[in-house]
Coordinates of C-alpha atoms in Angstrom, one line a residue:
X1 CA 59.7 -46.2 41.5
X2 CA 61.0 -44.2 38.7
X3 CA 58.5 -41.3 38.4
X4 CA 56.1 -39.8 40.8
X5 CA 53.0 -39.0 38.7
X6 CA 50.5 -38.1 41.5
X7 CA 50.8 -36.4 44.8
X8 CA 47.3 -36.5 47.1
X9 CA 47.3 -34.3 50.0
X10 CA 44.8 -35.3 52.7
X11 CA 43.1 -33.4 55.5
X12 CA 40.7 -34.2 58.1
X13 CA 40.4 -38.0 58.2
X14 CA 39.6 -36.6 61.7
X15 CA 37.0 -34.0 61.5
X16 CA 38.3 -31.8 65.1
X17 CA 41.7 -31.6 63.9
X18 CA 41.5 -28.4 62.2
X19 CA 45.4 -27.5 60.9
X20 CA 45.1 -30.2 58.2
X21 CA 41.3 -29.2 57.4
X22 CA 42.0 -25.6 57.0
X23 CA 45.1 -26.1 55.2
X24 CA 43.4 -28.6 52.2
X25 CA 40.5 -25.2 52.5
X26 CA 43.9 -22.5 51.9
X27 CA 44.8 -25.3 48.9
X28 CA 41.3 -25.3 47.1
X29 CA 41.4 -21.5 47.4
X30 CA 45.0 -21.5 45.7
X31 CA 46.2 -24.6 44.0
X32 CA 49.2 -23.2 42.6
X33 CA 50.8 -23.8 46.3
X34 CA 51.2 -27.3 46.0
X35 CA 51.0 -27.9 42.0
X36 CA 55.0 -28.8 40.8
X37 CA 55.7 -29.2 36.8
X38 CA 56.4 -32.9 37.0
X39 CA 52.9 -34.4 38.5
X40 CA 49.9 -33.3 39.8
X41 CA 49.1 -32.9 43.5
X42 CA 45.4 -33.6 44.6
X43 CA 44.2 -32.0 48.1
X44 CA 41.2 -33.4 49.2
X45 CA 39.1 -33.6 52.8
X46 CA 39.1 -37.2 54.5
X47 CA 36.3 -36.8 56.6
X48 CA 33.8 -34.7 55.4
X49 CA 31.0 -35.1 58.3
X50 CA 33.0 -35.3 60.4
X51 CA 34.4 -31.8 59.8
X52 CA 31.1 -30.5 59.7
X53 CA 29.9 -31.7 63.0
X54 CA 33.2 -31.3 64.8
X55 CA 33.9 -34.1 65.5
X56 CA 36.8 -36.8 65.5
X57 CA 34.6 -39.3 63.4
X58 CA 30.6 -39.9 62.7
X59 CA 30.8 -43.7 63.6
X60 CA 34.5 -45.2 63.0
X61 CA 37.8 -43.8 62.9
X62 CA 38.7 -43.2 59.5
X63 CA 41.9 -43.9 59.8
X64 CA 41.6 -47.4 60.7
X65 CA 38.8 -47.8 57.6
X66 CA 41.5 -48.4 54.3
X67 CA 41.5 -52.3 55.1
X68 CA 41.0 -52.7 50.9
X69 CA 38.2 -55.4 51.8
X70 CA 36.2 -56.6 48.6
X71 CA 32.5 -56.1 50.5
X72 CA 29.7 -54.7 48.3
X73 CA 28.8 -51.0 49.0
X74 CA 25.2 -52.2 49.7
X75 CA 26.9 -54.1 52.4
X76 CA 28.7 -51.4 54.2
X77 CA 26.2 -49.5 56.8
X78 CA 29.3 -47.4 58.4
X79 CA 30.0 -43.9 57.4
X80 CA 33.5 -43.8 57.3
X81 CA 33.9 -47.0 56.2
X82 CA 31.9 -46.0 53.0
X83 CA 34.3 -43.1 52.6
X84 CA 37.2 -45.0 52.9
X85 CA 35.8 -46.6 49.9
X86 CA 35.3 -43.0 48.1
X87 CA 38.6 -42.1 48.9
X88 CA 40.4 -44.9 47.8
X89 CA 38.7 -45.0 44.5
X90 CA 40.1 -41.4 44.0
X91 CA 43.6 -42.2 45.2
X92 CA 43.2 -46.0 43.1
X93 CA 40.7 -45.3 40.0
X94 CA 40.4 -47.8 37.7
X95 CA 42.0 -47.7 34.5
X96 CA 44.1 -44.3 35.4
X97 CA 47.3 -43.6 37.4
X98 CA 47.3 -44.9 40.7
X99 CA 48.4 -41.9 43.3
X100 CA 52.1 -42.7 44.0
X101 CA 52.4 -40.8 47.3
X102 CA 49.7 -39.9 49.6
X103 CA 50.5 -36.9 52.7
X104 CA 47.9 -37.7 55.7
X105 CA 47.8 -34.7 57.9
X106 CA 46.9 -34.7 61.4
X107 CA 47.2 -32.9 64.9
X108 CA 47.6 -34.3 68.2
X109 CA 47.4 -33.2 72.1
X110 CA 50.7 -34.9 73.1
X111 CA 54.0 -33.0 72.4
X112 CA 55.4 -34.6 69.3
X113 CA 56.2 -31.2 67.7
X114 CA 56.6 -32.0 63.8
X115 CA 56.7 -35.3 63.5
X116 CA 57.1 -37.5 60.1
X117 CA 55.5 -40.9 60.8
X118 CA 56.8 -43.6 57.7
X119 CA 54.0 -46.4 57.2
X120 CA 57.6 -48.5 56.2
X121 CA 60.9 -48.4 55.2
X122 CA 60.9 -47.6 51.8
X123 CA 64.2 -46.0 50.7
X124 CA 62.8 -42.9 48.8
X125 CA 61.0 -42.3 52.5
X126 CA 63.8 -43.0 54.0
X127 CA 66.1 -40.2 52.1
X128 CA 62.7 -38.0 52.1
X129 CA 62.8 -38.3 55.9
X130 CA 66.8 -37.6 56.1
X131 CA 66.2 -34.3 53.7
X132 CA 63.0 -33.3 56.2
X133 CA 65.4 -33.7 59.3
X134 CA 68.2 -31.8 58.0
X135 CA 66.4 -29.0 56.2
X136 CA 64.5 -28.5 59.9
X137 CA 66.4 -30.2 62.9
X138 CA 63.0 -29.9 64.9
X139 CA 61.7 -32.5 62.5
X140 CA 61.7 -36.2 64.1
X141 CA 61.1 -38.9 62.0
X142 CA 58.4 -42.1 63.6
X143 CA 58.6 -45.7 61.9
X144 CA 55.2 -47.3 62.1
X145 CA 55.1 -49.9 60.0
X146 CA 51.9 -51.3 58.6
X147 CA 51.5 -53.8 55.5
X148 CA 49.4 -52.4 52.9
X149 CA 45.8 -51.6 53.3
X150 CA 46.5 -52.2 57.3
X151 CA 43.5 -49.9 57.7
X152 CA 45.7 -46.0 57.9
X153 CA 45.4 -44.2 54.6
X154 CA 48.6 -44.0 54.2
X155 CA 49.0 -47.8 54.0
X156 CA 47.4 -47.1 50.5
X157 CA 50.9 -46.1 49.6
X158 CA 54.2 -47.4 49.4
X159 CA 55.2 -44.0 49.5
X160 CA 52.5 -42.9 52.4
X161 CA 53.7 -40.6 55.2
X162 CA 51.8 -38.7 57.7
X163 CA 52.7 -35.3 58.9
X164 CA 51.9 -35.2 62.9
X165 CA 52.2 -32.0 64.9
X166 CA 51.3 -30.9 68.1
X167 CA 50.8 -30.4 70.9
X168 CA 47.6 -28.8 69.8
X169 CA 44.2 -28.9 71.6
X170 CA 41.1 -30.8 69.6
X171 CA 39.4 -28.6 67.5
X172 CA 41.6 -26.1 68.3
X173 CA 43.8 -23.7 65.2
X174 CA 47.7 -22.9 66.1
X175 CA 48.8 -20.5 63.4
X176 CA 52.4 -21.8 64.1
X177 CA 51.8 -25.4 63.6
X178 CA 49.7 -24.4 60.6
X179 CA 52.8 -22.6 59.2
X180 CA 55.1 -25.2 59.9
X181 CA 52.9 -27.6 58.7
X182 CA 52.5 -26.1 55.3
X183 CA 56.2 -25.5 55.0
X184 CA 57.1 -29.4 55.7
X185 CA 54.2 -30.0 52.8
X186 CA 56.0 -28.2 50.4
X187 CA 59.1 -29.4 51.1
X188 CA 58.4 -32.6 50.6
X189 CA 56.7 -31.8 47.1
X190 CA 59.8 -30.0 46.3
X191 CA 61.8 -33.1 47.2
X192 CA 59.9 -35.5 45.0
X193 CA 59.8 -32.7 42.2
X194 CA 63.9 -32.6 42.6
X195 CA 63.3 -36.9 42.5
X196 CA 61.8 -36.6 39.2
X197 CA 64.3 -33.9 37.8
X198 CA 67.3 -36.3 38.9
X199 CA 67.6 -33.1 41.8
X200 CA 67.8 -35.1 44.5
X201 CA 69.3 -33.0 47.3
X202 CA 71.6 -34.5 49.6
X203 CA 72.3 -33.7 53.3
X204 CA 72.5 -36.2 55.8
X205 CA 73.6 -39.9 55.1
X206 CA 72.0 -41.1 58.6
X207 CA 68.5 -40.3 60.1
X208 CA 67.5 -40.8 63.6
X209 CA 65.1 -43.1 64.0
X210 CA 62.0 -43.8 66.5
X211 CA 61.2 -47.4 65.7
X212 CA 57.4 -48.2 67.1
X213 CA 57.8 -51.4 69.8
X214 CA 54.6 -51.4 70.8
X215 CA 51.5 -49.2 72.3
X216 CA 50.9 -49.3 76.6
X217 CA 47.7 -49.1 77.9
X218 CA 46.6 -47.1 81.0
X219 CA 46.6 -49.1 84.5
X220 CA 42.8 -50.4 84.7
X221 CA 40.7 -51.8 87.9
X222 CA 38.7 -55.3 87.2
X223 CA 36.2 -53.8 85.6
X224 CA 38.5 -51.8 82.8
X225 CA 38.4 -48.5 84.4
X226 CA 41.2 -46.4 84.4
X227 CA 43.2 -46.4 87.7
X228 CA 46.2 -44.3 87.3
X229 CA 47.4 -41.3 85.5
X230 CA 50.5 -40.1 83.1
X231 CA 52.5 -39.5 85.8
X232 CA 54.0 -35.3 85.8
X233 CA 57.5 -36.4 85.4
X234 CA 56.5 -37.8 82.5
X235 CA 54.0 -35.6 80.4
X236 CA 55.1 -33.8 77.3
X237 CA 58.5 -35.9 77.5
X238 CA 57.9 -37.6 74.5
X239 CA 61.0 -38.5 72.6
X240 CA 62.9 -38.3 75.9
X241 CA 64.5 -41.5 77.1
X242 CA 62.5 -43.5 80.1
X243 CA 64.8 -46.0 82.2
X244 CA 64.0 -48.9 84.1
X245 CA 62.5 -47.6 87.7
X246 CA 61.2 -44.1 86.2
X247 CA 57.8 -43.3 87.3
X248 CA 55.4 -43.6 84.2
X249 CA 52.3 -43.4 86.2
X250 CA 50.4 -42.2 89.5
X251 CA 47.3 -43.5 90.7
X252 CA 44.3 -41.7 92.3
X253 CA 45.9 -42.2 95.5
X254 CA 49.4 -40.7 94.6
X255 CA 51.4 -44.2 94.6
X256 CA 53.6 -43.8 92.1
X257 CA 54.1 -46.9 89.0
X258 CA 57.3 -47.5 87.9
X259 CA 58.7 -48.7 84.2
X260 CA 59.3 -51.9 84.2
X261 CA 60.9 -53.1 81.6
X262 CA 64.8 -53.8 81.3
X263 CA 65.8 -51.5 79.0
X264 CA 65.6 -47.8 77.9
X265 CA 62.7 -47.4 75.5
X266 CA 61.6 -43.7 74.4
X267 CA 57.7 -42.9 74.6
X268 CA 55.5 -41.1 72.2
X269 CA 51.7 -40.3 71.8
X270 CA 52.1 -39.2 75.7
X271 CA 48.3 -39.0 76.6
X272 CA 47.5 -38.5 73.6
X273 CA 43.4 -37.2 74.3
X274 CA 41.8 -39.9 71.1
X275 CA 43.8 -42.9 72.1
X276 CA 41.7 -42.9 75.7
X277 CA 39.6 -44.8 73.9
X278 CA 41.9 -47.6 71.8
X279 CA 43.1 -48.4 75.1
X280 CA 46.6 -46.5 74.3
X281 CA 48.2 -44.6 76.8
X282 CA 51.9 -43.9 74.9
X283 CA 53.8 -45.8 72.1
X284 CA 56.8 -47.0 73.3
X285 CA 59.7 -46.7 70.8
X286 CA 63.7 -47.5 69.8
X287 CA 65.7 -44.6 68.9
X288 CA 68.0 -45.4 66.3
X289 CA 70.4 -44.0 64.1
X290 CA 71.0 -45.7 60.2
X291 CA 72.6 -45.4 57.5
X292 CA 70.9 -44.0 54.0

């Protein structure tokens, strides 16, 4: 990609998490924040009803919705569904200029801090994700790749990222998250503005790494109910290594289940409050270190 025409900013895809809402609200009020000289930026809500009811989602989660099916609107009955729709013909109108990056931010109750998540490997995300981490050390980058129009909004994209932070309650404000949110924004629309200028700033020539593996569920009883617990040793540890024989988690009756597996894996998403009910307890990941 040699030029980055259009940047969309996008909050709200889920309506209770209010950094990224309030933050597109601050952007309508002053668009000169996130317009550069060498493309336009777009801020937009995902989730309208959502935001106004408070609530994660009216029937789906958006976020799962940008599957770039060919259905007929009269055929689509689900809210967000129908917005994904709306939104993508924004981001993908016919007969313009395609948006060339898309910045999906979201909140969440575990303890990922400020957390970059990459939709894939691309190497302009890669170096994006380097400049992030060396600008802020407290940055840490997430790989979880998805093919296009795997459902995320960000899969819209080959240059799609989400900006994660937490922990934060739902429907809850931090004003430090918030601030440290909107400074990661506009530092990655000054890094594609120094892209386009042939500015490309330079820090680190390796980026640590937390390569998805895989999501674990919660221990469940025969008829799917929930039988154990994140267990304390291991809640708000995310990022931190878990061996073989750690306790992960602790049932009602305070017997302790260990990890399992054979070798060290590093947990993220830690009980994280909306993944109850995809059946997602933690994401276990790699930590890696590679080259750029």
């Amino acid at each position: 990609m040699n030029q980055i025409n259009r940047v969309a900013i996008v909050g709200g895809s889920h309506g209770n998490e209010l950094i990224g809402v309030y933050l597109i609200k601050k952007f309508h009020k002053y668009p000169d924040l996130i317009q550069r000289s060498s493309f336009e930026t777009l801020s937009l809500f995902g989730n309208p009803k959502a935001i106004a009811s408070g609530s994660r989602y009216i029937d789906k989660d958006l976020n799962r919705c940008f599957t770039g099916d060919n259905l007929p609107d009269d055929k689509i009955s689900i809210y967000e569904e129908l917005r994904a729709r709306e939104i993508q013909a924004i981001l993908q109108p016919q007969n313009q200029d395609c948006v060339n990056a898309i910045i999906d931010l979201h909140t969440t109750t575990a303890k990922m801090g400020l957390c970059i998540i990459l939709g894939n490997m691309h190497p302009l995300l890669l170096r994006l994700a380097a400049h992030l981490s060396a600008i802020n050390p407290l940055v840490k980058v997430y790989s979880h790749q998805q093919p296009r129009n795997s459902g995320f909004l960000r899969s819209l994209s080959e240059l799609g990222l989400a900006i994660e932070v937490g922990a934060v309650a739902q429907g809850i404000l931090n004003a430090e998250l918030f601030q440290k949110t909107e400074q990661l924004i506009y530092a990655v629309l000054d890094y594609f503005e120094g892209c386009n200028q042939g500015k490309i700033p330079q820090h680190n020539n390796t980026l640590t790494l937390y390569q998805s593996i895989g999501a674990v569920d919660y221990p469940r009883n025969e008829d799917g109910e929930i039988k154990a617990m994140i267990h304390p040793q291991l809640q708000f540890r995310d990022y931190q290594p878990l061996h073989p024989g750690d306790p992960i988690f602790l049932t009602f009756e305070d017997e302790e289940i260990l990890y399992e597996g054979e070798s060290i894996v590093y947990p993220l998403f830690i009980n994280e409050a909306a993944y109850y009910e995809k059946g997602i307890a933690m994401y276990f990941s790699q930590k890696e270190v590679i080259n750029i």
